[in-house]
PDB file of C-alpha atoms in Angstrom:
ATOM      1  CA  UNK A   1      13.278  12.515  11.776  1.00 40.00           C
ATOM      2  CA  UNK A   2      16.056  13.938  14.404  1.00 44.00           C
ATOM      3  CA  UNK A   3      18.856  12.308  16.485  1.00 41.00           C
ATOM      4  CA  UNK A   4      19.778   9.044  15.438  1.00 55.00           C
ATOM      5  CA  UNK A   5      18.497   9.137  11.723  1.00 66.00           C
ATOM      6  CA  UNK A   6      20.996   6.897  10.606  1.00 79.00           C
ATOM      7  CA  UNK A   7      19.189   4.297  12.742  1.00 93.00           C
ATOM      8  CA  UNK A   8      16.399   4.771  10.076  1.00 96.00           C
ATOM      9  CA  UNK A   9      15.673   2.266   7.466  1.00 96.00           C
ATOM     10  CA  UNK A  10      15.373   5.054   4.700  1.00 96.00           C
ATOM     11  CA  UNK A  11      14.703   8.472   4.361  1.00 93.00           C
ATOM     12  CA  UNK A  12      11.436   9.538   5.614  1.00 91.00           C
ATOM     13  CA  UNK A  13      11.407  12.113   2.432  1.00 92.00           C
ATOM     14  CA  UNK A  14       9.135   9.602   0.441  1.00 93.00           C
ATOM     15  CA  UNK A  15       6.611   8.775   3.453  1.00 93.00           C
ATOM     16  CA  UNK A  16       3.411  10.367   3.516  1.00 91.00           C
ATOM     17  CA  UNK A  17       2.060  12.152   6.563  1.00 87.00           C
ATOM     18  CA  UNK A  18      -0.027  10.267   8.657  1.00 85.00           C
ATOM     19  CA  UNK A  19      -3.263  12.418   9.200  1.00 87.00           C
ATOM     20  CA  UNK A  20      -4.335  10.786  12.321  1.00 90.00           C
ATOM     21  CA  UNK A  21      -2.378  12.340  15.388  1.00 92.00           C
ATOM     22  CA  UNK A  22      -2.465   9.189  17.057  1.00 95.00           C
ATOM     23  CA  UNK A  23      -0.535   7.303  14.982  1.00 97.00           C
ATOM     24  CA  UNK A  24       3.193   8.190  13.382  1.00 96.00           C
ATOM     25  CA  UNK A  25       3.962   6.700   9.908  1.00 96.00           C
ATOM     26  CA  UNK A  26       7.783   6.246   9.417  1.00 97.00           C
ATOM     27  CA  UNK A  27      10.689   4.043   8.062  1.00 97.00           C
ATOM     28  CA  UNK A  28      11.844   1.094  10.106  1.00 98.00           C
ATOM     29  CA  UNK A  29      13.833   2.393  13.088  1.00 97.00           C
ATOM     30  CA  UNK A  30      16.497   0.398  14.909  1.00 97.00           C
ATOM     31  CA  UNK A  31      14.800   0.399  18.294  1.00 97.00           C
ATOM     32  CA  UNK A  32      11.444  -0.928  16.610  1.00 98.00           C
ATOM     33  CA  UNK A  33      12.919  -3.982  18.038  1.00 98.00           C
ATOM     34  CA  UNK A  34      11.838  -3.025  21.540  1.00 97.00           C
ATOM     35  CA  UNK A  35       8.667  -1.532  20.037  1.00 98.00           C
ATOM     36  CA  UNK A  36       6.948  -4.408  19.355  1.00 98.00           C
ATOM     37  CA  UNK A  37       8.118  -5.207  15.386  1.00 98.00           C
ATOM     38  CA  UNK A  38       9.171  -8.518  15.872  1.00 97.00           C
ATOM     39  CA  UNK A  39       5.757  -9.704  17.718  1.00 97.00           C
ATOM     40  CA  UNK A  40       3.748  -7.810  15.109  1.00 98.00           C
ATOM     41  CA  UNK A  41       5.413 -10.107  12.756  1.00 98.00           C
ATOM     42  CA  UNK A  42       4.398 -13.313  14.564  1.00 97.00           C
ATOM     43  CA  UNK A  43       1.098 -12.043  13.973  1.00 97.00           C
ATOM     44  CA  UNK A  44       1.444 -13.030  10.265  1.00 96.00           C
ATOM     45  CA  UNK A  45       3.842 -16.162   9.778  1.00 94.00           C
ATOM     46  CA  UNK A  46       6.158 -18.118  12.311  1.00 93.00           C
ATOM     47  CA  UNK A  47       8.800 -15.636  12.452  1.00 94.00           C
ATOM     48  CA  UNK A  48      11.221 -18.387  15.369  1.00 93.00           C
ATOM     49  CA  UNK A  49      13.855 -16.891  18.008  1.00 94.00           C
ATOM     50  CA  UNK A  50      14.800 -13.428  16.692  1.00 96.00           C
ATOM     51  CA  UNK A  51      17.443 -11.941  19.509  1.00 97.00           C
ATOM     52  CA  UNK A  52      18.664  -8.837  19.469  1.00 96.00           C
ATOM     53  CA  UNK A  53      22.079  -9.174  17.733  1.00 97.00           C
ATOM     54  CA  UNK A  54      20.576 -10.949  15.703  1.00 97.00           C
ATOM     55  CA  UNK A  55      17.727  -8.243  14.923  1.00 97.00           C
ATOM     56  CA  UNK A  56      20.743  -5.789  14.417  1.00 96.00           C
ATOM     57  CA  UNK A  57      22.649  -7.458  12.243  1.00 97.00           C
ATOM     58  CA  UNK A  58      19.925  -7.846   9.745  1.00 97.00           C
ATOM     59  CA  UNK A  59      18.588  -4.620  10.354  1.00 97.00           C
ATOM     60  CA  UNK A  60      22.210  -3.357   9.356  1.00 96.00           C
ATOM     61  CA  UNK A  61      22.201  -5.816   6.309  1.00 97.00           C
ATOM     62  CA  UNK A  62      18.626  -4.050   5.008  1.00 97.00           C
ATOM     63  CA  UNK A  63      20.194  -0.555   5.076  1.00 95.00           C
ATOM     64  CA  UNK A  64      23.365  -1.922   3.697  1.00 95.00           C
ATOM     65  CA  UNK A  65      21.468  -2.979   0.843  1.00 95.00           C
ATOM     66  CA  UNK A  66      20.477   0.527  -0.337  1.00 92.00           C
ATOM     67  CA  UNK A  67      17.977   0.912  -2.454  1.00 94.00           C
ATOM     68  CA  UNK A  68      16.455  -2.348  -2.269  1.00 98.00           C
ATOM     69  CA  UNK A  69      14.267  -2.573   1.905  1.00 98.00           C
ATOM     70  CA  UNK A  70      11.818  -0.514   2.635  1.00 98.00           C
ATOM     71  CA  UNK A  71       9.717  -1.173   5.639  1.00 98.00           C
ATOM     72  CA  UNK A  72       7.467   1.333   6.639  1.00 98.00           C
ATOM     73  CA  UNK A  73       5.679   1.193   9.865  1.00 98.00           C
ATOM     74  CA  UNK A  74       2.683   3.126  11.869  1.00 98.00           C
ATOM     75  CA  UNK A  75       3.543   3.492  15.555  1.00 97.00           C
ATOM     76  CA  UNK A  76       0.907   4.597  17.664  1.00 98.00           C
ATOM     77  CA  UNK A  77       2.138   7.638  19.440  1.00 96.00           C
ATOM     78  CA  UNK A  78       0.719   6.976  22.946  1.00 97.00           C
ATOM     79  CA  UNK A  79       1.701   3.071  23.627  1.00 98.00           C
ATOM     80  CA  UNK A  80       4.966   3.782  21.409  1.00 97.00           C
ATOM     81  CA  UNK A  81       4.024   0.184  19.470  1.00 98.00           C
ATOM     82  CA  UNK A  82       4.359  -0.583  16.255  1.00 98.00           C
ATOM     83  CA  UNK A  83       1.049  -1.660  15.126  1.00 98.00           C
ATOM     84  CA  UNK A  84       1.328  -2.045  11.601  1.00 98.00           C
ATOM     85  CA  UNK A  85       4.408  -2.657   9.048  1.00 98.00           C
ATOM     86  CA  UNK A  86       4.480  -3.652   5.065  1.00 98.00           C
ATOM     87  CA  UNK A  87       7.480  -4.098   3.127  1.00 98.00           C
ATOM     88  CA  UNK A  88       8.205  -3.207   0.120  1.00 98.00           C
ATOM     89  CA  UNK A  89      11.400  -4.953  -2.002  1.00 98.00           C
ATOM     90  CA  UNK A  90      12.623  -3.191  -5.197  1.00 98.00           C
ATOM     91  CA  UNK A  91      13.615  -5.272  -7.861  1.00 97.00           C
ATOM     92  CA  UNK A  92      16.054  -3.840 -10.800  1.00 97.00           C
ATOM     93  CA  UNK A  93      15.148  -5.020 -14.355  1.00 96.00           C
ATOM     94  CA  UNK A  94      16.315  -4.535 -17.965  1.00 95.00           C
ATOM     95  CA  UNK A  95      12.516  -4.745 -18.987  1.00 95.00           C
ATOM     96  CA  UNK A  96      10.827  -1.696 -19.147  1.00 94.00           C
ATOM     97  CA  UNK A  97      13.679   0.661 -20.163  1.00 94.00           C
ATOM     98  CA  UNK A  98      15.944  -0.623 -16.960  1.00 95.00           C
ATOM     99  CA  UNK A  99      12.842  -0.129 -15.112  1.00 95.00           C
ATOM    100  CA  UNK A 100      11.805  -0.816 -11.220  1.00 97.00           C
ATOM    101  CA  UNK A 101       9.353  -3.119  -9.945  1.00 97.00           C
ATOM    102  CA  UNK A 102       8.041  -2.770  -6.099  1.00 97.00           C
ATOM    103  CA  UNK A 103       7.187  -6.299  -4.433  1.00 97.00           C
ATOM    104  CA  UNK A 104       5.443  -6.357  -1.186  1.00 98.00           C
ATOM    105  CA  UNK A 105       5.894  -8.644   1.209  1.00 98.00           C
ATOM    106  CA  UNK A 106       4.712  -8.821   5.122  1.00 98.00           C
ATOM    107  CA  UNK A 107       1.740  -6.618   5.667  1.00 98.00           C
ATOM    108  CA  UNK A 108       0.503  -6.706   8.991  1.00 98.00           C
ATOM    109  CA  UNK A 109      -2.081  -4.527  11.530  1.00 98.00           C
ATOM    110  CA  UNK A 110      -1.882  -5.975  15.298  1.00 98.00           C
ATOM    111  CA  UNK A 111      -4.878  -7.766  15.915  1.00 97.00           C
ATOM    112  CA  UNK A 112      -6.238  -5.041  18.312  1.00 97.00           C
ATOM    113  CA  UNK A 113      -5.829  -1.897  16.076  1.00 97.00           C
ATOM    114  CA  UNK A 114      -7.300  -3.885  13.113  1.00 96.00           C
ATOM    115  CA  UNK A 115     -10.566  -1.763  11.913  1.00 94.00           C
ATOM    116  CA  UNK A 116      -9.253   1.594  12.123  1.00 95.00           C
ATOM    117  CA  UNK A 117      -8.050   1.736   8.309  1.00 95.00           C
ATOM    118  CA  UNK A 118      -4.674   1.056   9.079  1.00 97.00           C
ATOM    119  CA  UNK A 119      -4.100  -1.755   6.575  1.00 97.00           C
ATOM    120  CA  UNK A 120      -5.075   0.737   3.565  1.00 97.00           C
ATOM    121  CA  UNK A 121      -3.039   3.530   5.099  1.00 97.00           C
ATOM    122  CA  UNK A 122       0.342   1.045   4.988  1.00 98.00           C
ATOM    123  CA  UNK A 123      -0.511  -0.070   1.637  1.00 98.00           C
ATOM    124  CA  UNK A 124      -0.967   3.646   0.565  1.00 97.00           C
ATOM    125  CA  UNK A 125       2.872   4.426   2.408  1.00 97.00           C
ATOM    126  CA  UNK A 126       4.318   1.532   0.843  1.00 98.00           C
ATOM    127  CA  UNK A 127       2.500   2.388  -2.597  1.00 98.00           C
ATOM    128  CA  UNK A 128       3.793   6.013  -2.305  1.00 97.00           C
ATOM    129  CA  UNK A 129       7.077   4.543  -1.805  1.00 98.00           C
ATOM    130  CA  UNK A 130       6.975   2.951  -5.169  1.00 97.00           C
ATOM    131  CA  UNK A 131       5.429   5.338  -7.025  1.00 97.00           C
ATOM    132  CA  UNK A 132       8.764   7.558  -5.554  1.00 96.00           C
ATOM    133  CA  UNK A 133      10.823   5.475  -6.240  1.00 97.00           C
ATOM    134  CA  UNK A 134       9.928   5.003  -9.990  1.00 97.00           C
ATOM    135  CA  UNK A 135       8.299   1.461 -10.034  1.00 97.00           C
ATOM    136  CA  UNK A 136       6.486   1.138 -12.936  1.00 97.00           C
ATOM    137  CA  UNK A 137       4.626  -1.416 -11.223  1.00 97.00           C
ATOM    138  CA  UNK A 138       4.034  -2.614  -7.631  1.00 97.00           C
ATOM    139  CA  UNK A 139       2.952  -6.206  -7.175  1.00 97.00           C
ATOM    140  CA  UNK A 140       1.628  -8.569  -4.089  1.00 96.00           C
ATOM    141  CA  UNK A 141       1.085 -11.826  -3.360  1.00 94.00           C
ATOM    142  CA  UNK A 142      -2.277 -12.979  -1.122  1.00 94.00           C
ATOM    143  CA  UNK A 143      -4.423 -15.681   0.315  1.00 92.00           C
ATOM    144  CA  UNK A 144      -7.874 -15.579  -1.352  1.00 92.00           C
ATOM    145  CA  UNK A 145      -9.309 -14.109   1.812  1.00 94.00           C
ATOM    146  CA  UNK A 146      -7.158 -10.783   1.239  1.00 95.00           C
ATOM    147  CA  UNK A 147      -7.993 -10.469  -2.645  1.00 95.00           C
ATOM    148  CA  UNK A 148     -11.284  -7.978  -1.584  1.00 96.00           C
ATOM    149  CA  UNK A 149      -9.034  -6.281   0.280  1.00 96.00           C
ATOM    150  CA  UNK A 150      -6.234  -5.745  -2.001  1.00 96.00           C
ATOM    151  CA  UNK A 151      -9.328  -5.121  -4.829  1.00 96.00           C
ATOM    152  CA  UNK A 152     -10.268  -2.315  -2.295  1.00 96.00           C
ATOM    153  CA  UNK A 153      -6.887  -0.681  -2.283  1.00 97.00           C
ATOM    154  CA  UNK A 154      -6.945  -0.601  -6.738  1.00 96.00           C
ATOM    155  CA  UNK A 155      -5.215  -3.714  -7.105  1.00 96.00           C
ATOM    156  CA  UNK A 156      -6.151  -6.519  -9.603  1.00 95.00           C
ATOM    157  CA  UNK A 157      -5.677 -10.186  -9.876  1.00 93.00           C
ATOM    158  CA  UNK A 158      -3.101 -10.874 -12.550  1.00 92.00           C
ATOM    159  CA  UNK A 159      -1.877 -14.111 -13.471  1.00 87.00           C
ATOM    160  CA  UNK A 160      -0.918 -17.126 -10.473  1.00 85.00           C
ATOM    161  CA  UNK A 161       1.306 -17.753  -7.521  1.00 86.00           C
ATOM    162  CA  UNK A 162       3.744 -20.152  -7.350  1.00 87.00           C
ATOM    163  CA  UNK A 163       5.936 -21.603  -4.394  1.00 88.00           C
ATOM    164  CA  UNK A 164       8.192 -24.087  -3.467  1.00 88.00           C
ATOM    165  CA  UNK A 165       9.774 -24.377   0.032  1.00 87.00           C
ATOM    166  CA  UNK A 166      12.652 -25.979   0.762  1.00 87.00           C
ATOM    167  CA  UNK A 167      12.804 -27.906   4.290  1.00 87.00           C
ATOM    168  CA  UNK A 168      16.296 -27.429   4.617  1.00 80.00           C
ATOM    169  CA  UNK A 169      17.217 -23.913   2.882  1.00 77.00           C
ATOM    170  CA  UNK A 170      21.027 -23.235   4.464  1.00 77.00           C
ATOM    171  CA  UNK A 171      22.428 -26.050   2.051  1.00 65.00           C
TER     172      UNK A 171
END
């Protein structure tokens, strides 16, 4: 990282190399807003109207809350696009010796990049991440159609999912 790397999620100390020249794994930047984040996003769930205070505020937020977001991204050096991203949350517990657990959340390849291995290389940076960190455990939640995947990338089913969704959640 150079100029500006307080506009950096986290410290790109615990992110692996990327060995493909093409592509540049790093933190979450700032300016991944005009880099195509938010639209890689909306390739996964309904993300609504995200404007660009608004992006910077929360972005803010995340590195405000230190210790806790980690996004890591791949940007493909040529277009300067983010075209994949996975998040992982770190949970403090008393279990475990006061130990860590990773959580991801929002894994995502744009559509067009999708084949080229770059859904196991974020998984591996996130993973790394984790393993840095001192998780003693990284965990996931996915549809049915991603369990081969995650199988693929040495995860195993444990246990079930549970949600509830509230329809109006600001109460």
């Amino acid at each position: 990282m150079s100029v500006g790397d307080g506009d950096f999620l986290f410290s790109n100390n615990i992110v692996l190399p990327e060995k493909d020249p093409g592509f540049l794994a790093r933190p979450l930047h700032i300016d991944d807003f005009d880099k195509g984040y938010v639209e890689l996003l909306g390739q996964l769930t309904d993300i609504g109207t995200v404007s660009r205070d608004a992006w910077q505020k929360r972005f803010r937020e995340w590195q405000a809350s230190r210790g806790v977001y980690y996004i890591a991204v791949i940007e493909d050096v040529k277009s300067h696009r983010v075209v994949a991203a996975a998040t992982l949350l770190v949970e403090r517990k008393l279990v475990h010796s006061v130990g860590q657990v990773g959580h991801i959340e929002d894994v995502v390849v744009d559509s067009t990049y999708r084949g080229k291995n770059l859904g196991r290389r974020i998984i591996d940076q996130v993973l790394y991440i984790g393993q840095s960190l001192g998780c003693y455990k990284v965990i996931l939640d996915c549809s049915e159609n991603n369990v081969q995947f995650y199988e693929k990338c040495n995860f195993k089913r444990k246990e079930y999912q549970m949600a509830r969704y509230f329809p109006d959640p600001k109460l």
